[in-house]
Short mmCIF file of C-alpha atoms in Angstrom, two decimals:
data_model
loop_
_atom_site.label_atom_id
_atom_site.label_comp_id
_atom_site.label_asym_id
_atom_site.label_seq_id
_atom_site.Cartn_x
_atom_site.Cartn_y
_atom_site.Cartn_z
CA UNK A 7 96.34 56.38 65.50
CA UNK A 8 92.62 54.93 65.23
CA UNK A 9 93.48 53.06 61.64
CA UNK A 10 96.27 50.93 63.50
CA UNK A 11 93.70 49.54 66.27
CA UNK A 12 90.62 49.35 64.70
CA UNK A 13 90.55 45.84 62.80
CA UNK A 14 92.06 44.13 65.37
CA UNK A 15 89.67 45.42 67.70
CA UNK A 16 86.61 44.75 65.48
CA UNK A 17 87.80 40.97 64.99
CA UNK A 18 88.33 40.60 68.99
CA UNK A 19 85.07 42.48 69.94
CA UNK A 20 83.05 40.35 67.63
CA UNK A 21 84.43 36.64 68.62
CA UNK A 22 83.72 38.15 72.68
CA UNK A 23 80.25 39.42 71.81
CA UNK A 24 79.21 36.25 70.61
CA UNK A 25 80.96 33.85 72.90
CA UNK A 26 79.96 36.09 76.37
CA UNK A 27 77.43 35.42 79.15
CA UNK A 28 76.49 39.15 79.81
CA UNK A 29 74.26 38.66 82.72
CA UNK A 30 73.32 36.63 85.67
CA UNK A 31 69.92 37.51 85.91
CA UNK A 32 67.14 35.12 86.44
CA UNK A 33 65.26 37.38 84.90
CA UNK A 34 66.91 36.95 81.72
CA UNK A 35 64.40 33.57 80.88
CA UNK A 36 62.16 35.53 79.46
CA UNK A 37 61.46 37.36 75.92
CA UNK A 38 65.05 37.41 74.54
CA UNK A 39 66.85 38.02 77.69
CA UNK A 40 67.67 41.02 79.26
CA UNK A 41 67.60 44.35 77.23
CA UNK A 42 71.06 46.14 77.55
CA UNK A 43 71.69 49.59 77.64
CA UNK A 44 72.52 50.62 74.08
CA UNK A 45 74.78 53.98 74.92
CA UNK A 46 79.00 54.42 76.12
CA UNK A 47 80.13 54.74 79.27
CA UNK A 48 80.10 58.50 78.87
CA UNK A 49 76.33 58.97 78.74
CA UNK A 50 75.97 56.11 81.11
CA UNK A 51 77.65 57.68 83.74
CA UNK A 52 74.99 60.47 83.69
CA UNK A 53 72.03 57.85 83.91
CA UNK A 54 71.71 57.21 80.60
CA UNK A 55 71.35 60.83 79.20
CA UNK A 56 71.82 61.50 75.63
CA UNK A 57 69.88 64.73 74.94
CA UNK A 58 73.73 66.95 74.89
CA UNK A 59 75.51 67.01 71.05
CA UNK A 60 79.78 65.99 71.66
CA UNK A 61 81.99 67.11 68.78
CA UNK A 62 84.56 64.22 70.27
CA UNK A 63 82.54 61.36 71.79
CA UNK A 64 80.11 58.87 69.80
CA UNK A 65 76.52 59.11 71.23
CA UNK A 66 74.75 55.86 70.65
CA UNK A 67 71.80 56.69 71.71
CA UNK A 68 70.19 59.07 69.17
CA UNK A 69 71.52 59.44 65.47
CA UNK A 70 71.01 63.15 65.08
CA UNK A 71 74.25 63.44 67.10
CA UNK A 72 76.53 62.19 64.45
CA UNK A 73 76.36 65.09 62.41
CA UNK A 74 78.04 67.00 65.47
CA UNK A 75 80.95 65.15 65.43
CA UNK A 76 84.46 67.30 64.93
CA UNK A 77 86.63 64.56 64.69
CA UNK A 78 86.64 60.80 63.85
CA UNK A 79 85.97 58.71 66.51
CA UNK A 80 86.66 55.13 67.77
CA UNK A 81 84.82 54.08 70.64
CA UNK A 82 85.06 50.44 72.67
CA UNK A 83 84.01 49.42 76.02
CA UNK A 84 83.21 46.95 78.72
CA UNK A 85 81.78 46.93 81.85
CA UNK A 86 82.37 44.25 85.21
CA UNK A 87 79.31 43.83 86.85
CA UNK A 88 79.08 42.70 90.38
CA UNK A 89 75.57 41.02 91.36
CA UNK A 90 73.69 40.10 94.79
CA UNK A 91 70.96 38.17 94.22
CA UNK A 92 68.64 37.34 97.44
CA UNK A 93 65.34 35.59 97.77
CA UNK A 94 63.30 35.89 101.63
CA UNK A 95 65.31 32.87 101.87
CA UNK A 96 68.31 32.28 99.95
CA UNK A 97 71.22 35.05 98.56
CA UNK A 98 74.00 34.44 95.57
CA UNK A 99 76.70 36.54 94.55
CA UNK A 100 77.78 36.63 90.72
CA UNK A 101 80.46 38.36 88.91
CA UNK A 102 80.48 38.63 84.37
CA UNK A 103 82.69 41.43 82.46
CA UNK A 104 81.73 42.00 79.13
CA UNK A 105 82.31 44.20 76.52
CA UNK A 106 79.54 46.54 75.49
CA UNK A 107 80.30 48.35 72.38
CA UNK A 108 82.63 48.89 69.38
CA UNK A 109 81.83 51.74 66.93
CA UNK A 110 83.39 54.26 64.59
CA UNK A 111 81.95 57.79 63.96
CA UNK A 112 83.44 59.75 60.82
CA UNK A 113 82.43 63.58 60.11
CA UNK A 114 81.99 64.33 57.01
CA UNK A 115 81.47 68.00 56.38
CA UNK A 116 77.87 68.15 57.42
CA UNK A 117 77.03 64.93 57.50
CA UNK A 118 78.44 62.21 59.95
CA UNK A 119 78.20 58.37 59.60
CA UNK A 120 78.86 55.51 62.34
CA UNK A 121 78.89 51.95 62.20
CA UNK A 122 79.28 49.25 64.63
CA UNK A 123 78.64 46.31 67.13
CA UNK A 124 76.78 46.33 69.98
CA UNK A 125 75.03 43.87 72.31
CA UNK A 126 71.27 43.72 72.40
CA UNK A 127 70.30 41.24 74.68
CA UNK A 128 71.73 38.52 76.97
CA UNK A 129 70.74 35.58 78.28
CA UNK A 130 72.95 34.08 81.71
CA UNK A 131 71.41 32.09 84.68
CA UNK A 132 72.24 28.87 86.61
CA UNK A 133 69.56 27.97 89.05
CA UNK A 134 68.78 24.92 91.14
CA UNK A 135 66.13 23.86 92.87
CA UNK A 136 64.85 21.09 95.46
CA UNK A 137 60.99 20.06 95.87
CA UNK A 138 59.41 19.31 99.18
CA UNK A 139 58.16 15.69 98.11
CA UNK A 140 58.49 12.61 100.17
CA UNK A 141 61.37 11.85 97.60
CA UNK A 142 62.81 15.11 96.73
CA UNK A 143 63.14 15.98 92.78
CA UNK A 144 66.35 18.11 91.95
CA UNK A 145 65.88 20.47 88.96
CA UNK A 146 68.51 22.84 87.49
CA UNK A 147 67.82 25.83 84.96
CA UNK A 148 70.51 27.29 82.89
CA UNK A 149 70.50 29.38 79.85
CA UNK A 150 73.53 31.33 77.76
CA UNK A 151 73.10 33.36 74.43
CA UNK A 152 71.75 36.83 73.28
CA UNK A 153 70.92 39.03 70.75
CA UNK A 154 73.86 41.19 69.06
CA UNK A 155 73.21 44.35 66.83
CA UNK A 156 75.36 45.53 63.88
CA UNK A 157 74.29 49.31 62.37
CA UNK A 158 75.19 51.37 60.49
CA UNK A 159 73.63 55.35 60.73
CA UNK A 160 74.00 58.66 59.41
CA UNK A 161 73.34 62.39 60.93
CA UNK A 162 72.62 65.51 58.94
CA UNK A 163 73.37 69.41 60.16
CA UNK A 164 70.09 70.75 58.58
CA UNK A 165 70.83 73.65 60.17
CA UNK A 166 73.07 75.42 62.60
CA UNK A 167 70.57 74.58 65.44
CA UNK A 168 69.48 71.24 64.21
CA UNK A 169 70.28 68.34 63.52
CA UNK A 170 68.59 64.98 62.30
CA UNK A 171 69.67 61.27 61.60
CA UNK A 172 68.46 57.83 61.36
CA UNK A 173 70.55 54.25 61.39
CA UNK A 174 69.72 50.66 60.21
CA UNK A 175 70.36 47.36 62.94
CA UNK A 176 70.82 44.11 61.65
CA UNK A 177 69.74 41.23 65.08
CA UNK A 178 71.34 38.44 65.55
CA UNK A 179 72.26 35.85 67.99
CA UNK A 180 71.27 32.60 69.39
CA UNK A 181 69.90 31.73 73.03
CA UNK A 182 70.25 28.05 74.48
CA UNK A 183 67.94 27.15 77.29
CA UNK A 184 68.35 23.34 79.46
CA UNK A 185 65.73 22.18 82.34
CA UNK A 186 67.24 18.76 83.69
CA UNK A 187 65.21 17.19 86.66
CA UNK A 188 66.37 13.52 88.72
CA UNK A 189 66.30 11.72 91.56
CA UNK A 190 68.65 10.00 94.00
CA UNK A 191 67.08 6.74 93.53
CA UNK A 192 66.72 6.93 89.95
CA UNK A 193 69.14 6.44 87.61
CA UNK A 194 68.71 8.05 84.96
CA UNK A 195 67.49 11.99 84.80
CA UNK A 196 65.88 14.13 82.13
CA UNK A 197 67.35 17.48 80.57
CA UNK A 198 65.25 19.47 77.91
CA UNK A 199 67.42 21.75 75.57
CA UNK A 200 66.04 24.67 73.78
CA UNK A 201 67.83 26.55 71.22
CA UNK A 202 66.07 29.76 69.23
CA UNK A 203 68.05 31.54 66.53
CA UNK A 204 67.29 35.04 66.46
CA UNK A 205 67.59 37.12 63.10
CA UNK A 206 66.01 40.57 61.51
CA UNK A 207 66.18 44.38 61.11
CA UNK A 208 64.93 47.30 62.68
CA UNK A 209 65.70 51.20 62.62
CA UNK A 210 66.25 54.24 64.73
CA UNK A 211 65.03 57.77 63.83
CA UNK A 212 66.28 60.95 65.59
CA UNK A 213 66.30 64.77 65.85
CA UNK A 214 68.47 67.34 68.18
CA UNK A 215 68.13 70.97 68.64
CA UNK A 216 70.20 73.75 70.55
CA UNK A 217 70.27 77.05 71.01
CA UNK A 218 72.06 80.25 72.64
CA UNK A 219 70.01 81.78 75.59
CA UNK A 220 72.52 84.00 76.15
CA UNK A 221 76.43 84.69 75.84
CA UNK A 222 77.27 81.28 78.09
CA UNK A 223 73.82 79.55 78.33
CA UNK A 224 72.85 77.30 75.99
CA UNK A 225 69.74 74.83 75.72
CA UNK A 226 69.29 71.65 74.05
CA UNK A 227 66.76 68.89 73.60
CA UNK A 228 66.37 66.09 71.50
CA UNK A 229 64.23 63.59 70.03
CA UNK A 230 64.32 59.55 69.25
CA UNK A 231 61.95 57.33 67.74
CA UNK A 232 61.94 53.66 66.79
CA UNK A 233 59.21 52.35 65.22
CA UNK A 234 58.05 48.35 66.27
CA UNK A 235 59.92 45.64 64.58
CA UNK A 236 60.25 42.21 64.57
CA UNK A 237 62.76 39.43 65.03
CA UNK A 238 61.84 35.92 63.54
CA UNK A 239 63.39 32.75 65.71
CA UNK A 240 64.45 29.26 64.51
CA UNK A 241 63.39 27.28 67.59
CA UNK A 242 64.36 23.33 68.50
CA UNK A 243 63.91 21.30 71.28
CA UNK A 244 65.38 18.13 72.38
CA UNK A 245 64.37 15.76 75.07
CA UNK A 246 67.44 13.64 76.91
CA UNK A 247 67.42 10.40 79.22
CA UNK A 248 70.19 11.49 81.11
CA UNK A 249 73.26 9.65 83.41
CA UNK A 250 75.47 11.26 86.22
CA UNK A 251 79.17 10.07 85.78
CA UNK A 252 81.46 9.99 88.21
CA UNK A 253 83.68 12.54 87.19
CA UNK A 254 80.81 15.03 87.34
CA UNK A 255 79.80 14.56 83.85
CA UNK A 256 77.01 13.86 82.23
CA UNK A 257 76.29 10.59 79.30
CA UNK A 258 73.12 11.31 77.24
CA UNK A 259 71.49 7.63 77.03
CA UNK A 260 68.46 8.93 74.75
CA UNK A 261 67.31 11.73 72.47
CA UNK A 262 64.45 12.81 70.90
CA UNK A 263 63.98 15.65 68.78
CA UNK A 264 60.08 17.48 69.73
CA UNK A 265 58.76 19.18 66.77
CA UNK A 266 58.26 23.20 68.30
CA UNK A 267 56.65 26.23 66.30
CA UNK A 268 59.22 29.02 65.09
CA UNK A 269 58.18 32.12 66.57
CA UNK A 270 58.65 36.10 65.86
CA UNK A 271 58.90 38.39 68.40
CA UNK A 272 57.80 42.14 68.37
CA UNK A 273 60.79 44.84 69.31
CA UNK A 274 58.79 47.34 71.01
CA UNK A 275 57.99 50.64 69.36
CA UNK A 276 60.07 53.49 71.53
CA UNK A 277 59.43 57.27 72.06
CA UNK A 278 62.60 59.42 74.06
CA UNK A 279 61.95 62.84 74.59
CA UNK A 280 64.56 64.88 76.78
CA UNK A 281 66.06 68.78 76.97
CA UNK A 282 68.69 70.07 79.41
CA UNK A 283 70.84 73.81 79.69
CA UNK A 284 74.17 74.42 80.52
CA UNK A 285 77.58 76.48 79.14
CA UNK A 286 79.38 74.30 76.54
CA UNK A 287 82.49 72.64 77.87
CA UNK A 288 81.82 73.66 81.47
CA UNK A 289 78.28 71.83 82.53
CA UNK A 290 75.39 70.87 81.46
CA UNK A 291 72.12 69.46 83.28
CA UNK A 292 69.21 67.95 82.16
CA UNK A 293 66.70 65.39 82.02
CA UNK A 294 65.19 62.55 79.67
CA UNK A 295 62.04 60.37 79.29
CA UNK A 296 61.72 57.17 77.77
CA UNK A 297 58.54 55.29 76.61
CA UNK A 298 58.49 51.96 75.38
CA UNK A 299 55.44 50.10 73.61
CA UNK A 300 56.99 46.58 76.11
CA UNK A 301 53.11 44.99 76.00
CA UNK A 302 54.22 44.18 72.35
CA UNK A 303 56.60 41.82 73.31
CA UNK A 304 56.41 38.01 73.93
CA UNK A 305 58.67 35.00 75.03
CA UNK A 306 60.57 32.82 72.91
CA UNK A 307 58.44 29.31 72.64
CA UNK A 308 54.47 29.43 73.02
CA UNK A 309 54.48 27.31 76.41
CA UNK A 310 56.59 29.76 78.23
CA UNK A 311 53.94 31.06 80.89
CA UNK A 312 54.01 32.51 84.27
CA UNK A 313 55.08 36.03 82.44
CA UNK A 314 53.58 38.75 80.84
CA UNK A 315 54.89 42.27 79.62
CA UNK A 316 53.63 45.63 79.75
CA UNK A 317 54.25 49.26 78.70
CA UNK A 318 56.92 50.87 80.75
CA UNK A 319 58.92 54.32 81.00
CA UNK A 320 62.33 55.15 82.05
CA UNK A 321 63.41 58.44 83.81
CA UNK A 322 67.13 59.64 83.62
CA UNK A 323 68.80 62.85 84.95
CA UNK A 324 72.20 63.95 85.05
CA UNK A 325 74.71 65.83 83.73
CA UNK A 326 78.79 66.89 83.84
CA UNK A 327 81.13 69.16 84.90
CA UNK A 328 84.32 70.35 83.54
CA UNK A 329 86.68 72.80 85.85
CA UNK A 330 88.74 74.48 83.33
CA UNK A 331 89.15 71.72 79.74
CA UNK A 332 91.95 73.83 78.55
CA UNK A 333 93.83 73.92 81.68
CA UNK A 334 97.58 73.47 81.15
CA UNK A 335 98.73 73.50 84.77
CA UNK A 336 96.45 71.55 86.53
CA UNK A 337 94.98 67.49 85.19
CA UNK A 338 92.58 67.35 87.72
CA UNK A 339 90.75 70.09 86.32
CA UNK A 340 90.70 69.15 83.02
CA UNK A 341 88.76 66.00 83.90
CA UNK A 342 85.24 65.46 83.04
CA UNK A 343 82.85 65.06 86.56
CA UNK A 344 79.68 63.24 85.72
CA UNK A 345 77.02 61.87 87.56
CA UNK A 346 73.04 60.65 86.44
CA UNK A 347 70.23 58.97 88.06
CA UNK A 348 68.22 56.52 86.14
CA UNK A 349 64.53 54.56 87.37
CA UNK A 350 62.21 52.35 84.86
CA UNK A 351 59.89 50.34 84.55
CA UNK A 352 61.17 47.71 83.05
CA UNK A 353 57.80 45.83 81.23
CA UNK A 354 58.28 42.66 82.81
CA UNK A 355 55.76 41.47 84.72
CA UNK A 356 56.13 38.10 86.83
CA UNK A 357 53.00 36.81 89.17
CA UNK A 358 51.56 40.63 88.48
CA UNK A 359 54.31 42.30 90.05
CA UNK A 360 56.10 44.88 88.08
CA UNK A 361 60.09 44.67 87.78
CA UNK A 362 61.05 48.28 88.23
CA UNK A 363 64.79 49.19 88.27
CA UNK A 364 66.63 51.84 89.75
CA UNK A 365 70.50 52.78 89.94
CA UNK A 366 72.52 55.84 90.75
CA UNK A 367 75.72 56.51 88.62
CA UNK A 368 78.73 58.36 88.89
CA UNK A 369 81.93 58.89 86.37
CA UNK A 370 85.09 60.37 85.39
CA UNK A 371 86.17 61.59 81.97
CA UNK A 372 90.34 61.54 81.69
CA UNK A 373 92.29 63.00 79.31
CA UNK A 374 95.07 61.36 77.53
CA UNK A 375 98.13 63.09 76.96
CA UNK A 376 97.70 66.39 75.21
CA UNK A 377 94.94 64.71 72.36
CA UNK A 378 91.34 64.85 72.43
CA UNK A 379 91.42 61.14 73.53
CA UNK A 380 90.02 60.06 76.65
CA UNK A 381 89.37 57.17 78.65
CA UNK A 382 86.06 56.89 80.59
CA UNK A 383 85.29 55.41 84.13
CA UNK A 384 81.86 55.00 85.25
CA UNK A 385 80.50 53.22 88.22
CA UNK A 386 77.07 52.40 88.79
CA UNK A 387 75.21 50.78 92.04
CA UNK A 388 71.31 50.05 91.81
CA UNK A 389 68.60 47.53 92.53
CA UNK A 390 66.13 45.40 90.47
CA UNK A 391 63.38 43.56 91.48
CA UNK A 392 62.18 42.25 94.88
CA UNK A 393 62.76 39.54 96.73
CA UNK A 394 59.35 38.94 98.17
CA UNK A 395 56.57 37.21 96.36
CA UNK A 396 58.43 34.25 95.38
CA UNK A 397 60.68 36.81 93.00
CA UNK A 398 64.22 37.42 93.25
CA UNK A 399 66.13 41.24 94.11
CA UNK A 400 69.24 42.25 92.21
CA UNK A 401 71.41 44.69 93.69
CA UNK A 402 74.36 45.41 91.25
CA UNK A 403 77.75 47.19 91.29
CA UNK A 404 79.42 47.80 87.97
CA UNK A 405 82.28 49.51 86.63
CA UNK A 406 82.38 50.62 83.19
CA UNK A 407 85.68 51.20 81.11
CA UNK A 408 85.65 53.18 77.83
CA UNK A 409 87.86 54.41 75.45
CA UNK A 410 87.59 56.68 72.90
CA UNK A 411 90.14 57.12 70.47
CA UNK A 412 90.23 60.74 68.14
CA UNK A 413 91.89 61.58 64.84
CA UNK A 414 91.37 63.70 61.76
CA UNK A 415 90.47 61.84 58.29
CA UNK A 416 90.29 62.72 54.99
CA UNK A 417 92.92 65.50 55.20
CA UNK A 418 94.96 65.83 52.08
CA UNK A 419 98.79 65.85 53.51
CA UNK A 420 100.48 69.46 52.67
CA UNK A 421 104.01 67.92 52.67
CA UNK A 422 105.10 64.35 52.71
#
C-alpha cells in the first residue's frame, strides 16, 4: 500500500516545501527565519515529547527510535496555522497551511533506517509602516523563503533495553528579503532586495533506554545530541528607483547591484534529555528538556542590528492514553488520547527582551480500518512574544493533520 503513494508524494511534498510561506511571523527577519518544530503530529500533540520508542509511528525527533520500528512506515503531514498578531496599538490576523514532513522508516532486523524531507526554517512577513514626519514616509517589509532539510539516519538495537542512532541533514533553501520606502509627493520610491542562499550539513546523535519496573510498568528515557554546525549563505543585494502604476503595480526605473559579504551562520549545538513511565499500549507520561547553544547564532547580512541571540531551553510534558487498542466492539476506544504542554525560550532577543513561547496541545490518534494505519489530529493554541515594548504578541491556533501509512517489506511471498 505505501509503494503506490510514496513517489508521488515525495515529488508533491518537495515542489510545496520549496514554494511555501510557512509563517507570518515578524519575527521571522531574523537569523534564518523561524526554527520549526522538527517532529509529527503524533509527538506534537504531546508538546513535543519524544522520549517513548513506537514500533508503528516514525519519531523524528531522536534517531535511536528507528531501530524500534515493527513495521515500515510512511509518514506526511501539514499543519493550518491560525495567527493574531497585536501591537499596544494595532492587531492582524493571518492564516498559512503548510506541509511539515515527508519520511519513510524501514526495519531492518535490528537495525532501522529513515530518510526524508522536512522544513527547517521559514521566512513570511508583510509589514507596513507610516512615520510621524511633517511629510509622512511609507515603508513596507516583506520577506518569503526558508531553510529545508533532507536526511537520511539509521538506529541500532544494541540491546534489548537500548537503543542508539545517528542521521545526516543536508540545508538548503533560499530567503528573499525587500524594504521599499516613498512618498506621496515623490515620484519615484526605493525598494532594496536581499536574497541569501543557504547550503550545508549537519548531524544528529541519539540514545534510548527502557526498562520493566514491574509486570505493567515500564520506564523509558532518552538522549539527543547535535553537535554545532554551520550553514554558508550566497548573499546579493539590489537597490531599485521605483514607480507606482496604476494598476497597482510596480515599474523598476533603476538598478544597482551593492557588492555584500557572504556570510555563514552557526546551527546551534543542542542537548535533549527526557524520561517518562507508563504500561505499553495503554499510557505513558513523562517529561523532556531541551538546551540549545542559540548565542551561537547570527543574522543573515552583517548590518542587520537591533537583535541579538542567546542560550535558551525548552520544557515539554505530556503523554497518551489508549482505552482498550485491541478493542473490536468499540472505535472510540481504540483511539489514541494525547495531550502535552510545551514553554521555551526561544534565544531571540529584540531591544533586551527575551521571546519566550508557550502553547498547550491536545490530539487524537484514529485508526484506519482494521491496519496499523492511522491518521493523526492535533491542535495546538499558544502565545509568543509581547506586545509591549515596541514588540509584537503572537497568539496562534493550529491544527495539525498526519498520516501514517504501515506495511511489511522485505517478506519473501510463500505463494504467488
Amino acid at each position: 500500500m505505501i509503494k503506490k503513494f510514496i513517489v508521488s508524494l515525495c515529488l508533491l511534498f518537495s515542489f510545496s516545501a520549496l514554494a511555501q510561506e510557512g509563517t507570518s511571523s515578524p519575527y521571522s527577519y531574523y537569523g534564518i527565519g523561524d526554527i520549526k518544530f522538527k517532529g509529527t503530529a503524533e509527538t506534537r500533540a504531546m508538546g513535543g515529547l519524544s522520549v517513548f520508542p513506537d514500533s508503528i509511528h516514525l519519531n523524528l525527533q531522536n534517531p535511536a527510535h528507528l531501530a524500534s520500528l515493527k513495521l515500515t512506515t510512511f509518514s506526511i503531514g501539514g499543519t493550518y496555522a491560525n495567527t493574531k498578531s497585536k501591537t499596544e496599538t494595532q492587531e492582524e490576523k493571518a492564516r498559512r497551511t503548510t506541509l511539515d514532513y515527508l519520511a519513510v522508516g524501514v526495519p531492518i532486523g535490528k537495525l532501522g533506517l529513515g530518510f526524508g524531507l522536512i522544513p527547517y526554517s521559514s521566512v513570511g512577513y508583510k509589514i507596513q509602516s507610516v512615520s510621524d514626519d511633517d511629510v509622512p514616509i511609507y515603508s513596507r517589509y516583506s520577506g518569503i523563503g526558508g531553510v529545508n532539510k533532507v536526511f537520511f539516519g539509521a538506529g541500532y538495537k544494541l540491546t534489548k533495553k537500548i537503543n542508539i542512532g545517528a542521521d545526516v541533514q543536508y540545508n538548503f533553501g533560499t530567503v528573499e528579503t525587500t524594504n521599499l520606502r516613498y512618498q506621496n509627493e515623490i515620484q519615484y520610491g526605493t525598494r532594496e532586495s536581499n536574497a541569501s542562499t543557504i547550503q550545508g550539513f549537519n548531524v544528529d546523535f541519539g540514545a534510548t533506554y527502557q526498562t520493566k519496573l514491574n509486570k505493567k510498568l515500564s520506564f523509558f528515557s532518552s538522549l539527543g545530541y547535535s553537535p554545532e554546525s554551520k550553514v554558508k549563505l550566497s548573499n546579493t543585494r539590489f537597490i531599485e528607483i521605483i514607480q507606482f502604476l496604476s494598476s497597482g503595480g510596480i515599474s523598476i526605473i533603476e538598478t544597482e547591484e551593492v557588492d555584500v559579504a557572504n556570510t555563514t551562520i552557526k546551527l546551534p549545538s543542542k542537548l535533549s534529555f527526557g524520561s517518562g513511565l507508563g504500561e505499553a499500549k495503554k499510557w505513558l507520561l513523562g517529561a523532556e528538556v531541551t538546551l540549545l547553544n542559540n548565542s551561537a547564532m547570527s543574522n543573515r547580512f552583517e548590518d542587520i542590528n537591533g537583535a541579538t541571540f542567546e542560550n535558551s531551553v525548552r520544557y515539554s510534558m505530556g503523554g497518551y492514553f489508549i482505552p482498550n487498542y485491541n478493542s473490536y466492539s468499540n472505535y472510540f476506544k481504540k483511539i489514541t488520547y494525547r495531550a502535552g504542554l510545551r514553554y521555551e525560550n526561544t534565544g531571540l532577543v529584540i531591544q533586551d527582551k527575551s521571546i519566550t513561547d508557550f502553547a498547550a496541545n491536545i490530539g487524537f490518534g484514529l485508526p484506519l480500518g482494521g491496519s496499523f494505519s492511522k491518521i493523526n489530529i492535533g491542535l495546538e493554541m499558544g502565545k509568543r512574544g509581547t506586545k509591549y515594548y515596541n514588540l509584537v504578541e503572537e497568539n496562534y491556533f493550529n491544527i495539525s493533520v498526519g498520516l501514517s501509512l504501515n506495511d511489511r517489506w522485505f517478506v519473501k511471498r510463500k505463494y504467488d
